[in-house]
């Protein structure tokens, strides 16, 4: 059994890691920390009766791997000591995501404490970095929007099918994306029947998208990204618009996506036929509620042949494939387990 | 492996049975039926990629147990032939719930086709009928509100602590309770920011509650039940009010409940301390979203000592512990498996 | 024009008073206060462009009437000085609601600063106190749940039709009832798909209900009240259960209600026929979204003749007929205006 | 008093026209039609007690103006007879929106019955066509998304500030946009916690946007439009992305917008300062719930100076400024009334 620790388990991200790791057949949660010592179920009522007590970070014991769900800037300082003890680190936060340390400093407003680890860290999308990830000690788990947009756009950029400087992405997020701390913009009376646009230019995830998609494209790309909260609790839809370099049909592009993700279990191409006469359920675009609570990403698309635009729909759960569960997939990789170990369950219908 | 068939898998109830049985370690879904043959994922997008094809009922093959999620009146006709072939029947519908066949006829507006099976059927709450259930061939799975109210009130009636003719129950249901067929009262523009009271007197589940709680109490009881849809997708909260026969404190009543459900895995008494100065999460009443998608029932309570009232909160998922998942628990019992086999997972936070 | 001031206009209650008073044909808002001076539209985006600036309380000028939407305990201290200057006071808070000053002290945890004004204050339900209200200087506007339950139960108690010590009320509230301050129990990720029970025994509004309904009944009554937040933004449904003293039909009870509210414009008896074969819209129970943003209260009911129970549904908006708009109705009365002046508009469909 | 008739008042669009016209100081609703004769309040519970009876179209009497909220293809046949009797027509549907009759035929799948009226009809955005509208007999009220996108992009195109062939618009709609007929994609269990993308390429409103914005730009434009339902009941947010022809700051572009809409009452530029340190309410982007139930359109924007993109946020209510209420504004214009007559009320907070 892999011995696991969770740093910062009282938030939504750490709580989701805890939920799934408690039932992982090959891992054992040794401890989970929070600022105040208390029963996990005081915060995560879904775990009522599970008997988990949060401890303070000072009391942690050695483990094989740590999931870090801490506020920005902490794990970059603590990782070196952990690695020294032989503990691998999966950072669910943003400390190791940007390879360019100066850019990181600008974006996050502080100097990086462990630049050498940035170089070593692998950006945690196994669909792009599986080989290098197997041997790393530090995984930089992606931002939730980044995961959705990168998975949704990678096949197009790999195949140079779209204008790579005019990619427009509207990211729609459930309010869990705002975290467990209360804020008026996700206060129910304000957002219960509303849409709240935020970080409409300059969202930090933009840099991750550009880094990773630039890597895929083999040249620099520009992502024009805007984010919005909608009144759903979990999940993300990234609506990705690209201008086609040359005409292509929906079916041709679906082929490109099916090919790109041919051997991937967790990324599914939503390729139902488009039948205007069929009932609602034949609308061939993915639904975010189908992947909530799971490690799946569903990707669908359509093409405006008249105007030369492709629109890709990429849905995932911000704490699932866009967060903690992708982290568990990465852990499985790091430790040579089957990639879907502990993660092979379905979402709910209805959700 | 137990061979399982699901009759009527395109609705929410049958779909939930399918979802969980597909990952049950000791059962195998041989087939699932719907009126039209199609991929399951056309209806249940959560199962995208699972490769399930619905077949027509005519094409079914022999199995060890059938889950029936059919419109009322079908399985009572089909059960005898199934039993004859050695197939056990777990009815997720209402055909076998009322022991009084005449009353059943009044309530459901038709004559019962298999009165002798009604006598044989065991009402599917293992917490009350575990012993007889082990040997039955037919399980009458309870109505969703019935499960919530019966589990919430049984300890009080068993111990004769409340006026058994003045029990008031307000049942709040997510819209999944209305089923997959569209209806204006659960059309999103109508209910998205609304509460829709329905079956406010004479709800059919009332008779189940009175039957089972009368059995527990050892005398006839009257349940004053009213149901309402609130704009959540899944889950039920039964708010059960009783007038205490003699003064009792919250802590004394929690003892009664803890004692009654001492050995139950899936019924949990929500007995956190009541601390007016504590933060929100210490509010010691169960939340319905904590049990969505699970087979758990959380029960909490409080007492108005000044006015002699107890209020019990019983939450469960209408297709979980109030439906298909309780049916799987019952299947486990029928076949001598561990009761929680295939069902031992947590809900989500947030949901 | 009546000169009006609003104390505490940055909350939902004061903001609603402001919204409607800005378009009142016979009143003029002279000022509205908040703790920080700022444009009203920074808080109330619905007023964007209206040009209202909140001022600090120190800068207020004399007006004819003040609406007080302040935290508990403030206006009881400030009212005497206002009255001395000839300003009438409509308290949208709880300072003057309970006639029993000692009880008030117990319930609100402090000593009352102006007991003599408590005696003078009129409880602000014009349907019960129209005559005395015309001449008062202080109106104690009711709590939102109190308004709903009192209006829903008064006809039954007036006519001694129900067991007046066994009245059970479940109050379902939109999250606006929690106020504008953030709190985890109305944080969208927690409540967006949930029901949160709170103040399940001992809710402060219970005492108002018992006071006013005791006055109507001519004897003491007991209200067994429990409150819950459901994920709607505005509005309240009070589900009021009573045990009938003698058999009565739905139609007979509707007669009692129609008679009681015969001349009332803002209280409407929802008496559509009950037709089991009719389409959804014929379900003859009121919907809370139909009265959101208005001063209407819709009341419907049904009877379980077999078990002798009546259930009354009373819907209103917590800041409408259950709050600020009822306050404006009261202002109209105080100043001899037509009661519906400025208030005669419909709700929205859909809401 | 202007005598008004409403054709098709049982839907959401016609119902909203009815709600506001019933309180219009200079108009009188002579009749409102629906397929079945019934009380309006059976459908529109907000009008409970208003005493409106829907009649069949055969029984209508002459009026000064008709609001047509009919299924596509009806009013184009009936308009000539109405005009002959001196009745003006405000079509809330799509029959007269596209000037190119052949294109209309392709888009709507039928031949146009009154091509000459198409030429005469004025596209109902007074901010663009106020002068010609005053003298027309037929108003083609815009589609809801069209209104939002056209108002949001017109200032940029008028001033040739963006690449007019690469305009990307994501339209987020409340479910009222789907109409009153039930459909699985807006069935509450399906969409209550979900986002449903639809008409993702080839949405009919695209043609209106291109027609009107082409007129504003003085050259052909391409709109890349995709629509989505989010689980709010009313309202639309059009997120409009444009690539700037030359660098410009947020403040410079706000100037352009303020200038363009300088004299407009119902279009408001949301130009609060952008202050990263300020509290949530300072986020200077419009919220759709602030304009629900009103005739206001709020427009805000931001600029990604590094990447040369402007993003415009345009919010309105699909049956408000994007539908029936804009129709009433147009009626006011046609009859020489003050443009805001009957429409000068605020939205709600919270909504």
PDB file of N, CA and C in Angstrom, chain A residues 41 81 232 304 344:
ATOM      1  N   UNK A  41     -15.615  15.212   9.125  1.00  0.00           N
ATOM      2  CA  UNK A  41     -17.038  15.311   8.809  1.00  0.00           C
ATOM      3  C   UNK A  41     -17.685  16.609   9.278  1.00  0.00           C
ATOM      4  N   UNK A  81      12.276  19.668   1.640  1.00  0.00           N
ATOM      5  CA  UNK A  81      12.434  18.802   2.822  1.00  0.00           C
ATOM      6  C   UNK A  81      11.698  17.479   2.631  1.00  0.00           C
ATOM      7  N   UNK A 232     -24.046  26.408 -10.878  1.00  0.00           N
ATOM      8  CA  UNK A 232     -23.970  24.974 -10.665  1.00  0.00           C
ATOM      9  C   UNK A 232     -22.895  24.789  -9.599  1.00  0.00           C
ATOM     10  N   UNK A 304     -18.584  25.322 -38.003  1.00  0.00           N
ATOM     11  CA  UNK A 304     -19.361  26.228 -38.842  1.00  0.00           C
ATOM     12  C   UNK A 304     -18.634  26.300 -40.182  1.00  0.00           C
ATOM     13  N   UNK A 344     -12.058   4.231 -11.238  1.00  0.00           N
ATOM     14  CA  UNK A 344     -12.893   3.710 -12.317  1.00  0.00           C
ATOM     15  C   UNK A 344     -14.360   3.616 -11.915  1.00  0.00           C
TER      16      UNK A 344
END
